[in-house]
GROMACS .gro file of C-alpha atoms in nm:
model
  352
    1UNK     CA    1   3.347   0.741  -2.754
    2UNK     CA    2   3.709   0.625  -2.627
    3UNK     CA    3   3.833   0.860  -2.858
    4UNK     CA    4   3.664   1.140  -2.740
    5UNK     CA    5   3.750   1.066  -2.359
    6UNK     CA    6   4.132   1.008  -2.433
    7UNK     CA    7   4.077   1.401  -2.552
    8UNK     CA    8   3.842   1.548  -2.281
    9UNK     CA    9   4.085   1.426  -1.995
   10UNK     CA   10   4.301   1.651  -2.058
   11UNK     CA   11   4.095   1.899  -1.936
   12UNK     CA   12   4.252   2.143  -1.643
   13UNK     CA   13   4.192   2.050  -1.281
   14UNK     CA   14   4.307   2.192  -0.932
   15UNK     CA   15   4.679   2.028  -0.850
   16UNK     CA   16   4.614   1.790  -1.116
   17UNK     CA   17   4.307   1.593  -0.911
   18UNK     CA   18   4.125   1.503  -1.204
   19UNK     CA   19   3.818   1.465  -0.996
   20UNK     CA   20   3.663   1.284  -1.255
   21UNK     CA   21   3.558   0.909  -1.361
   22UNK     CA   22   3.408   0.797  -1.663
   23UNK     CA   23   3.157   0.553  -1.784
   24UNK     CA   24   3.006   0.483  -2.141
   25UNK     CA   25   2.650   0.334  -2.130
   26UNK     CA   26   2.586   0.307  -2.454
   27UNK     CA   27   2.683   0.462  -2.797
   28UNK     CA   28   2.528   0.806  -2.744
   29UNK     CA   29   2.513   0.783  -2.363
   30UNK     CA   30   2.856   0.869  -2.153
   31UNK     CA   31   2.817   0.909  -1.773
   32UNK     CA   32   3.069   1.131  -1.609
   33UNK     CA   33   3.125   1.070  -1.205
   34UNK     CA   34   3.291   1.400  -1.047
   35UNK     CA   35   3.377   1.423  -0.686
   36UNK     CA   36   3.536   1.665  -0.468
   37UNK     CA   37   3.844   1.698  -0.263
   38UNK     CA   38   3.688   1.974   0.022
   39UNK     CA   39   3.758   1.661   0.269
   40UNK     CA   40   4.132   1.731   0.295
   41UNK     CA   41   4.195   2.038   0.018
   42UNK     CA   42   4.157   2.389   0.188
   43UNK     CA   43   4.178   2.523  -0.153
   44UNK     CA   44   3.861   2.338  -0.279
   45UNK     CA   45   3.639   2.552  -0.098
   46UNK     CA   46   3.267   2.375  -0.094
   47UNK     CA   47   3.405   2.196  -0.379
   48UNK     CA   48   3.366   2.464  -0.629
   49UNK     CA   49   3.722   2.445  -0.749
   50UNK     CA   50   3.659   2.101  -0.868
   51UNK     CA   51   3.290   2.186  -0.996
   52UNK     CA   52   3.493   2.450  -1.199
   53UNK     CA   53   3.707   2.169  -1.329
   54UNK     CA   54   3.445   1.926  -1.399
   55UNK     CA   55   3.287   2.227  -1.636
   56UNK     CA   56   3.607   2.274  -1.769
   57UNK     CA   57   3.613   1.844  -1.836
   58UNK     CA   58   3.241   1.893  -2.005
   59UNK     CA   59   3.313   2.143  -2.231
   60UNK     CA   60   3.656   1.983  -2.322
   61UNK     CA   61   3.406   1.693  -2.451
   62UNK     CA   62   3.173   1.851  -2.610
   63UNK     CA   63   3.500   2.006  -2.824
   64UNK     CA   64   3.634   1.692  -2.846
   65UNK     CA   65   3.301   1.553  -2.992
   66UNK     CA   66   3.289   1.820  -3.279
   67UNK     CA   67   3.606   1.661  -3.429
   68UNK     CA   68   3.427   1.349  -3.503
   69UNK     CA   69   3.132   1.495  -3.639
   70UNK     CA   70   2.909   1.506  -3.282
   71UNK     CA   71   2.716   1.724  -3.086
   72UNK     CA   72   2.756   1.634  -2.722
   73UNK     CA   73   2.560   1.789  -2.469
   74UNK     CA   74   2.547   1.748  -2.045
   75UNK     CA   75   2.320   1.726  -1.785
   76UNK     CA   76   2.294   1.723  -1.404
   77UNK     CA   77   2.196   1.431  -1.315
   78UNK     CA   78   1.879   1.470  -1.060
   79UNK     CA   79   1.905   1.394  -0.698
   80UNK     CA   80   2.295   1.302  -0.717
   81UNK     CA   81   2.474   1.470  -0.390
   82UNK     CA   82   2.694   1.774  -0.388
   83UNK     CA   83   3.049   1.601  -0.289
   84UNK     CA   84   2.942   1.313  -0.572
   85UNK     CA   85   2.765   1.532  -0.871
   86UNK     CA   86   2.683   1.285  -1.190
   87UNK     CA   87   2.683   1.433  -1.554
   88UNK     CA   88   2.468   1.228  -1.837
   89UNK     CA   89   2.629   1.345  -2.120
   90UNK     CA   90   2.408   1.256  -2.467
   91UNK     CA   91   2.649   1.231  -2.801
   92UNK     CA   92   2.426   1.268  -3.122
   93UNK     CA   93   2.558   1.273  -3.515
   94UNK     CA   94   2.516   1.608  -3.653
   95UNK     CA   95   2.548   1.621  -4.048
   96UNK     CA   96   2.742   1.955  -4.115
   97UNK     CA   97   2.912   2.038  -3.811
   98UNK     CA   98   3.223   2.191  -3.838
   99UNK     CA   99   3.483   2.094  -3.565
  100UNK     CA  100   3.556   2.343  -3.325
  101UNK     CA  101   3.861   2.610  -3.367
  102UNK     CA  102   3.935   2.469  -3.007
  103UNK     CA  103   4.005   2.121  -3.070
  104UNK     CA  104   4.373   2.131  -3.181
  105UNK     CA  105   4.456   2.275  -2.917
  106UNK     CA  106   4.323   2.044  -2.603
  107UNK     CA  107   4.656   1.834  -2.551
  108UNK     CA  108   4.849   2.157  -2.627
  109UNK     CA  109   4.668   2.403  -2.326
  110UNK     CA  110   4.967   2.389  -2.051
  111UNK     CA  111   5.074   2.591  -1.753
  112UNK     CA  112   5.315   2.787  -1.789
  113UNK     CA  113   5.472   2.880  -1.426
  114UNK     CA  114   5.799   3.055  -1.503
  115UNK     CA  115   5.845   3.413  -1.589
  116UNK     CA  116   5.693   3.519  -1.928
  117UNK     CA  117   5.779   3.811  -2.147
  118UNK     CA  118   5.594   4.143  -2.109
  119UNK     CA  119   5.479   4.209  -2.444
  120UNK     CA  120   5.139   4.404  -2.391
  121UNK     CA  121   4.841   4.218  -2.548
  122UNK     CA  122   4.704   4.381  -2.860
  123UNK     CA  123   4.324   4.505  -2.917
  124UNK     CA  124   4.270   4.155  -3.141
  125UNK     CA  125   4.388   3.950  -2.873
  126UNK     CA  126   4.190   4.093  -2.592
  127UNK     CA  127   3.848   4.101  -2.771
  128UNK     CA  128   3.916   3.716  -2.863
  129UNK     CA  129   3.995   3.645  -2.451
  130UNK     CA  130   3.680   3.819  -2.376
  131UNK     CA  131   3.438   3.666  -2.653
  132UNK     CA  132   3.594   3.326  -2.553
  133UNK     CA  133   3.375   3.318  -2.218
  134UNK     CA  134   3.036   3.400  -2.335
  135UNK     CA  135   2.764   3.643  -2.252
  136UNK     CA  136   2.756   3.508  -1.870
  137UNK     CA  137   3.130   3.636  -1.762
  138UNK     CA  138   3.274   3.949  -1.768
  139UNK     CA  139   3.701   3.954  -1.846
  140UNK     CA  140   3.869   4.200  -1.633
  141UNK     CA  141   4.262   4.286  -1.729
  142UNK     CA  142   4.514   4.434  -1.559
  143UNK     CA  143   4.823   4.530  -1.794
  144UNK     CA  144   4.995   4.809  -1.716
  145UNK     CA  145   5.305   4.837  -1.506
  146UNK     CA  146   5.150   4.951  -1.199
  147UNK     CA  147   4.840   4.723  -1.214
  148UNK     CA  148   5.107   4.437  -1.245
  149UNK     CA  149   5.273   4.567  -0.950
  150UNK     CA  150   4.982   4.584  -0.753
  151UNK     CA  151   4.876   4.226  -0.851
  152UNK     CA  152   5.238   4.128  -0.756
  153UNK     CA  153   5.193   4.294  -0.387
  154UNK     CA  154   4.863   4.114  -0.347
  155UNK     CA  155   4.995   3.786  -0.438
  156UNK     CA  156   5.308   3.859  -0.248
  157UNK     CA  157   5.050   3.864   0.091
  158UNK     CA  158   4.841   3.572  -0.056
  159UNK     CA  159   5.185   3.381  -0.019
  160UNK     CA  160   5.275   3.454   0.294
  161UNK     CA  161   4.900   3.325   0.410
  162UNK     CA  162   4.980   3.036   0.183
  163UNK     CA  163   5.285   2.905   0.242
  164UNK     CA  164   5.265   2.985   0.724
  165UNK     CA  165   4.921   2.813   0.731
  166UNK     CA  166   4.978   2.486   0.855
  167UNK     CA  167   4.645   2.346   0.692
  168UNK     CA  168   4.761   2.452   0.371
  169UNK     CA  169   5.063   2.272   0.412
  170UNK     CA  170   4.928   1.969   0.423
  171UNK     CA  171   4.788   1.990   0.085
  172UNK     CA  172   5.137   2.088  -0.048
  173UNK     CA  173   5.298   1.806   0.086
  174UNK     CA  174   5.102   1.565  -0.122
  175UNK     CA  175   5.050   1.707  -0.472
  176UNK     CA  176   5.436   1.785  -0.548
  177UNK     CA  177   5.618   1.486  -0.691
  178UNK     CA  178   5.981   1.564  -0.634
  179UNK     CA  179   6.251   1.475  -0.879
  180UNK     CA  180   6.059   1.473  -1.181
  181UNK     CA  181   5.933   1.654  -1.476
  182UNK     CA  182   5.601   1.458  -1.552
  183UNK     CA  183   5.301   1.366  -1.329
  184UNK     CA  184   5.026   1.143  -1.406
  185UNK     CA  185   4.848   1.281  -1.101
  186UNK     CA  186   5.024   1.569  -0.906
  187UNK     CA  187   5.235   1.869  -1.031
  188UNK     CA  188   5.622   1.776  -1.100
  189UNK     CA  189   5.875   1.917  -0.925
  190UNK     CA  190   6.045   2.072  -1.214
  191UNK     CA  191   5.697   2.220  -1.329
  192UNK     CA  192   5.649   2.378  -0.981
  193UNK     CA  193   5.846   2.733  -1.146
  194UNK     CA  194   6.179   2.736  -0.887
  195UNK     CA  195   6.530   2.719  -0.917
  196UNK     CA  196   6.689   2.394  -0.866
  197UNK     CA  197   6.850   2.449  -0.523
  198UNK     CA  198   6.532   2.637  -0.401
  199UNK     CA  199   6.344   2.335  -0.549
  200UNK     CA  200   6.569   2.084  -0.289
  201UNK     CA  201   6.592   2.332  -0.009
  202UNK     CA  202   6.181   2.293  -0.022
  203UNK     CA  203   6.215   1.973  -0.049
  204UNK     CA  204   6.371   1.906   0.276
  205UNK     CA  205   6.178   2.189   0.449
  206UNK     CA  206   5.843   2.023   0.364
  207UNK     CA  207   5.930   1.675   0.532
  208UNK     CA  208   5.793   1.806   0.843
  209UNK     CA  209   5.618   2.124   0.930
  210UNK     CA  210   5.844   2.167   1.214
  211UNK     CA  211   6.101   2.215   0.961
  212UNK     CA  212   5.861   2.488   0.788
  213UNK     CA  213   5.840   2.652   1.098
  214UNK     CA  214   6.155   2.689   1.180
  215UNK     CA  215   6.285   2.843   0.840
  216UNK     CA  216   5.977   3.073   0.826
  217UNK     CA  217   6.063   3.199   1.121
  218UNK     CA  218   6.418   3.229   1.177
  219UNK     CA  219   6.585   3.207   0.806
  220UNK     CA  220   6.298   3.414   0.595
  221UNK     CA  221   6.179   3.051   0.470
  222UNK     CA  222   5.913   3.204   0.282
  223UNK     CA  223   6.093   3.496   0.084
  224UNK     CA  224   6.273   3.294  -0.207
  225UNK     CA  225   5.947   3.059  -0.319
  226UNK     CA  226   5.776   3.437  -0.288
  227UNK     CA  227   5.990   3.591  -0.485
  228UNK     CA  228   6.027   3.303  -0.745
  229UNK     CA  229   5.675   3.166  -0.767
  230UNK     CA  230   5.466   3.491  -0.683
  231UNK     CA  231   5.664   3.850  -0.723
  232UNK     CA  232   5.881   3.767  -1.014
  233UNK     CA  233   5.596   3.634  -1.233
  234UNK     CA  234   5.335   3.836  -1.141
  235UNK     CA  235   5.547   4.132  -1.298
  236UNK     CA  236   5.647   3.864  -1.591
  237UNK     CA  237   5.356   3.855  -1.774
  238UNK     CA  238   5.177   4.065  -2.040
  239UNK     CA  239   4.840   4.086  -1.835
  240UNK     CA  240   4.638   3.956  -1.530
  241UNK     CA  241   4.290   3.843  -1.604
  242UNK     CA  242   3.984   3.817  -1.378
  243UNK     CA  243   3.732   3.607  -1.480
  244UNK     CA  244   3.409   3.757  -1.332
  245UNK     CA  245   3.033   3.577  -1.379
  246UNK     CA  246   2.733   3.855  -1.424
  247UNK     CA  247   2.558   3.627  -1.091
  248UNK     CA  248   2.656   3.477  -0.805
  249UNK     CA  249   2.790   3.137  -0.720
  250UNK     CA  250   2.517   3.011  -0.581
  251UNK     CA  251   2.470   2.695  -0.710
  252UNK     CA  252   2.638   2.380  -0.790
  253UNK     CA  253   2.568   2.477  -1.157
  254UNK     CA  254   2.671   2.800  -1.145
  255UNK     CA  255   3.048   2.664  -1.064
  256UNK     CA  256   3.031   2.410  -1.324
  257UNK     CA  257   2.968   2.693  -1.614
  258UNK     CA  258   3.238   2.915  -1.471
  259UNK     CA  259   3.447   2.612  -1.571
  260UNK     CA  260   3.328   2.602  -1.902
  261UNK     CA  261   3.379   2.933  -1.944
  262UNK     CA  262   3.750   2.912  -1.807
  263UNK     CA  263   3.838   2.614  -1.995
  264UNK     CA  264   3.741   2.829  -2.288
  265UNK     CA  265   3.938   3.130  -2.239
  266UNK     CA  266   4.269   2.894  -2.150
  267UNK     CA  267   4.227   2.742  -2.485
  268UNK     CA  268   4.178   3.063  -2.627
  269UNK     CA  269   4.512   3.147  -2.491
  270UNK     CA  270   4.662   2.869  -2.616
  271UNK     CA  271   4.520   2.943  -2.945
  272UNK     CA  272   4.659   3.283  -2.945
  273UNK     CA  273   4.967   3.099  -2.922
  274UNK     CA  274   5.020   3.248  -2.540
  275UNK     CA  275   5.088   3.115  -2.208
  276UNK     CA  276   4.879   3.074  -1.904
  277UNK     CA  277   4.944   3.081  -1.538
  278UNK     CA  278   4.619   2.991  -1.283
  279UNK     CA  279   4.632   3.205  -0.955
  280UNK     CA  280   4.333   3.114  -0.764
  281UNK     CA  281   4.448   3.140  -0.394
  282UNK     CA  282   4.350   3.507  -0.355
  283UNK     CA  283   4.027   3.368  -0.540
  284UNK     CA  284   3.961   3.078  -0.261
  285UNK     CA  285   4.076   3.331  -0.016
  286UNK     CA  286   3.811   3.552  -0.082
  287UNK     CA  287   3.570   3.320  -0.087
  288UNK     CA  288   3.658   3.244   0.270
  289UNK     CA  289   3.609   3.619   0.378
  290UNK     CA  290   3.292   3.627   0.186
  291UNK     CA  291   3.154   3.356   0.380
  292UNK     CA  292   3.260   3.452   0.703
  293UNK     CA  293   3.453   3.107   0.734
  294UNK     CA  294   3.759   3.065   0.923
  295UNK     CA  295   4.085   2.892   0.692
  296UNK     CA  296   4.276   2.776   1.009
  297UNK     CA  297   4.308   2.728   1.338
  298UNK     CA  298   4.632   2.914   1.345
  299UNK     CA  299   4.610   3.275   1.513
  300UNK     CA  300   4.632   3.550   1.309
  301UNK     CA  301   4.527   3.384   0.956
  302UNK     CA  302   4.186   3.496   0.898
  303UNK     CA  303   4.251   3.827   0.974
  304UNK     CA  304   4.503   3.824   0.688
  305UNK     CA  305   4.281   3.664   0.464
  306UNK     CA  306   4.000   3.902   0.547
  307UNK     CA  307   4.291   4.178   0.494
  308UNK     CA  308   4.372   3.974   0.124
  309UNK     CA  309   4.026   3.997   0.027
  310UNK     CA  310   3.955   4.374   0.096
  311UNK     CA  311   4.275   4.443  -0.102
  312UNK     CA  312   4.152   4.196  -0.393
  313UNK     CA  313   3.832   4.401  -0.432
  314UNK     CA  314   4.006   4.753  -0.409
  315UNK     CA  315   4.241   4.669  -0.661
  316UNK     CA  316   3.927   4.501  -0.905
  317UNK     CA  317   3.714   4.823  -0.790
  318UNK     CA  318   3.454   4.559  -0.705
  319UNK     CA  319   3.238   4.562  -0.364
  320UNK     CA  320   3.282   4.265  -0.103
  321UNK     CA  321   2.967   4.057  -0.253
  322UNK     CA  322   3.139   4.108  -0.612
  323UNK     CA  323   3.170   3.709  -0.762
  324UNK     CA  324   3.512   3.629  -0.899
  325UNK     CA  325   3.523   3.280  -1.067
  326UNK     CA  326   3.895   3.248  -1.242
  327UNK     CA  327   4.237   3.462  -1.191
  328UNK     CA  328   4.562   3.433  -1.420
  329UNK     CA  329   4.848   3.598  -1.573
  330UNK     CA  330   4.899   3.531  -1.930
  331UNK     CA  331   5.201   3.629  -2.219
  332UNK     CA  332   5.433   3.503  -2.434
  333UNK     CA  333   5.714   3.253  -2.333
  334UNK     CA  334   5.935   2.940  -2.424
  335UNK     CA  335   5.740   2.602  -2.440
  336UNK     CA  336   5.757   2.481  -2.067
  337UNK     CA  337   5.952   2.120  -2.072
  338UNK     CA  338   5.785   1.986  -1.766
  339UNK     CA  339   5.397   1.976  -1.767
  340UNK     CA  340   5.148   1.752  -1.573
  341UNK     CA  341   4.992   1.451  -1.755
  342UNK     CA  342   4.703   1.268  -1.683
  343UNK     CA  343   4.610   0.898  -1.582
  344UNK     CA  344   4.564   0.675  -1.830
  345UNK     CA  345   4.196   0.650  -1.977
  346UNK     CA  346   4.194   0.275  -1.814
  347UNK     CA  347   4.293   0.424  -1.479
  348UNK     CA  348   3.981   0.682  -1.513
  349UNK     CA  349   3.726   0.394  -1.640
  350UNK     CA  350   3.518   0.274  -1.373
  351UNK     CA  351   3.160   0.172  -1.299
  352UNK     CA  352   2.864   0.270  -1.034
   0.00000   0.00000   0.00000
């Protein structure tokens, strides 16, 4: 069972949260304790981000399992509350079964933040992407020069909503740990995808959002992490990829099986021996618009957002109640020597 969970935790989560604690019962019985960071993450919109990672965790176990000769299989645990969800996860022998393509590689699945090389994908590689999510998703790519360029404008806007809205500052102040190239728990600095003097300049700006102020607004603070972070790789890559379920979000479950689904088309990637970049914000921002829910008490960033997510569905050709679950770029590149880790397996033991 240990075995199993040292694997399945290093499943994918927002910012490197890992909203996620484990308990075994029993020999067949693992309990798996999610949570949800909506109380101070704007990006974890009703906590679906983190549902999405906790299907992404599941799924990574059940791989895990096949490598030992197990079936594992989940549950939602009855009556548990939405910001606390509980997963009974049942591990049985199973004579016969063959480990999973997948497992190998589970440690190996990294983000890859920096520019990648723009070698288009090839027929092979695009029907294995969209058989890796199952008959509930739909795979949506965008590959050619001006769909890349059109992807880089809308992420160029999602940026600027990003990086002048004072409640998504917050969040960035606490998941970058500066002046290193592993994190147990947050994203490293040298991971973040910036040159090093933009990398300190940030740095210093982000001590106070005064600072952020004043650079965004007198010194073009937010053109050089746009350019390096959003522009550049956007047009770096071989494809964008929209991850799109055939019905809603509606439901808790819903959001965990888009994470299943994503977890298996990232370690398709991997397996493909590609790279893979998230880029959820104009997701999360959408959802915001959908909902009719503001982002921030700053003037003028809803309407923006609104602005981002009528773009988002011209450029998909989708209509405003359209779900999207999972966005990324993906392509060949260089190894990335920084990468977040995870907590130990003691540090994610724990108990009711």
């Amino acid at each position: 069972m240990f075995k199993i969970l040292d694997l399945a935790r290093w499943a994918p989560s927002g910012d490197n949260t890992q909203p996620w604690r484990f308990e075994v019962v029993s020999g067949d019985h693992i309990v798996v304790y999610g949570f949800d960071t909506r109380d101070w993450c704007l990006y974890d919109f009703d906590g679906r981000p983190s549902y999405m990672a906790h299907g992404a965790l599941l799924e990574t176990l059940r791989i895990a399992a096949t490598g030992f000769g197990l079936d594992a299989r989940w549950a939602i645990r009855a009556g548990c509350t939405a910001t606390a969800p509980v997963y009974d996860v049942t591990v049985h022998e199973a004579p016969g079964l063959a480990a999973d393509p997948l497992l190998s590689h589970i440690e190996t699945r990294v983000v890859q933040r920096r520019p990648m090389h723009t070698t288009p994908l090839s027929a092979a590689q695009r029907e294995r992407l969209v058989a890796a999510t199952g008959p509930g998703f739909q795979v949506q790519f965008f590959e050619s020069f001006a769909e890349r360029f059109e992807v880089a404008k809308l992420l160029w806007g999602s940026a600027h909503v990003r990086l002048t809205c004072p409640e998504a500052y917050a969040v960035h102040k606490e998941i970058i740990e500066w002046g290193a190239r592993f994190s147990k728990d947050r994203i490293p600095e040298e991971a973040v995808g910036v040159d090093p003097m933009t990398a300190r300049l940030m740095r210093w700006v982000m001590q106070s959002w005064a600072r952020v102020e004043f650079f965004n607004r007198y010194l073009l603070g937010t053109v050089a992490p746009r350019i390096q972070l959003d522009f550049i790789p956007a047009m770096a890559c071989a494809a964008h990829v929209l991850l799109r379920p055939r019905r809603p979000l509606t439901t808790h479950g819903d959001c965990v099986e888009a994470g299943v689904a994503m977890q298996r088309l990232w370690l398709t990637v991997a397996a493909l021996g590609l790279y893979l970049q998230p880029q959820m914000t104009p997701v999360i921002f959408r959802w915001y618009a959908q909902a009719a829910r503001p982002l921030s008490a700053k003037p003028g960033i809803d309407d923006a957002v609104r602005l981002l997510a009528s773009r988002f569905d011209a450029l998909t050709g989708s209509g405003a109640t359209d779900p999207f679950a999972f966005f990324c770029r993906v392509g060949n590149a260089s190894q990335p020597v920084s990468r977040s880790i995870r907590r130990s397996l003691d540090e994610l033991m724990t108990k009711p």
